[in-house]
Structures are given as structure tokens and as C-alpha cells.
Amino acid sequence: MDPIVHGVRRRRPAQEAEVTFDCATSGPRRHTFRGPLLREVIVAAGPGFDPARRKDRSRFLLEVTGEDGHATVLSWAEIDEDFGNARVLLATELDGRELDDLGCQSVVPTDHCGARCISGVRRIRLGTAA
């Protein structure tokens, strides 16, 4: 397992997000997720860029991959407090249940559908766009 993902459960404070995703096959699905912010997990791991330089931060991308191979890409600017400030979680709980057996799940609460939610996160790769 990716070292960034490995220490997720020790990250605090956990955030909570109540979301409703409009699923194409089953209609609206409501869930409550709890876990640390993705941004905080990455910063704690040492992202390899100068946090004081906005232009430097804005060129980074995050690739989040689950155990089933499903992946998504987020820009650092999307989750950075100085830019989009999206509260993307690495959830360790779903509807009050620990996700121990399934692994953590990335959650983008502002999305209308859950396509960028990644279950069983196994790897988070941070790289530059250029």
C-alpha cells in the first residue's frame, strides 16, 4: 500500500461530509462520510513543493487509484485553501461504519455524481502538469 494512504487512519481531526450523489442506475444516494482532508494527508507526507509559492503549488496533480483499478485525477489547486478549497476527504467511515476491510475512500462532496469517489484507495500519486 502507498505510504501516503497507509497512515490515513492516524490523521486527525477528521471531517464529516453529508453528500447526495445522483447515480445513473439507482437515483439519488445519500451518505455521510468521515475522515481527514486529502490536502492535510498530502501535506503531512511532504508533497515536495514549496507551500509558500502559489504558482508552484498550482501545477501539481493528484492521481488517486483504488484496488479495482478505478482512478481519478484532481488538481492541487482544486483542494488548496488559496484556490478551490474543495473539502475532498479520504474517508475512513461510511454512514457510521469503519471502512477497515474496504480501505479508505476518496470523496469529492461537491460532485453531483460519485464517479470521482475511489473505493479502496491504494495509491495517491502527486506529479506536475508540466
Coordinates of C-alpha atoms in Angstrom, one line a residue, residues 4 18 27 32 35 39 49 61 66-67 70 75 85 97 110-111 122:
I4 CA 0.6 8.2 1.9
E18 CA -23.1 14.6 4.1
G27 CA -31.1 7.5 -8.5
T32 CA -22.3 10.5 5.5
G35 CA -12.1 11.1 7.5
R39 CA -4.9 18.1 1.4
F49 CA 6.9 21.6 -3.4
L61 CA -1.9 16.9 -10.0
G66 CA -8.4 2.2 -6.0
E67 CA -7.7 -1.5 -5.6
H70 CA -10.6 2.8 -10.9
S75 CA -5.6 19.3 -9.4
N85 CA -10.6 24.9 -1.2
R97 CA -19.2 2.2 9.8
T110 CA -19.3 18.9 -4.3
D111 CA -19.7 16.4 -7.2
R122 CA -4.3 2.0 -2.7

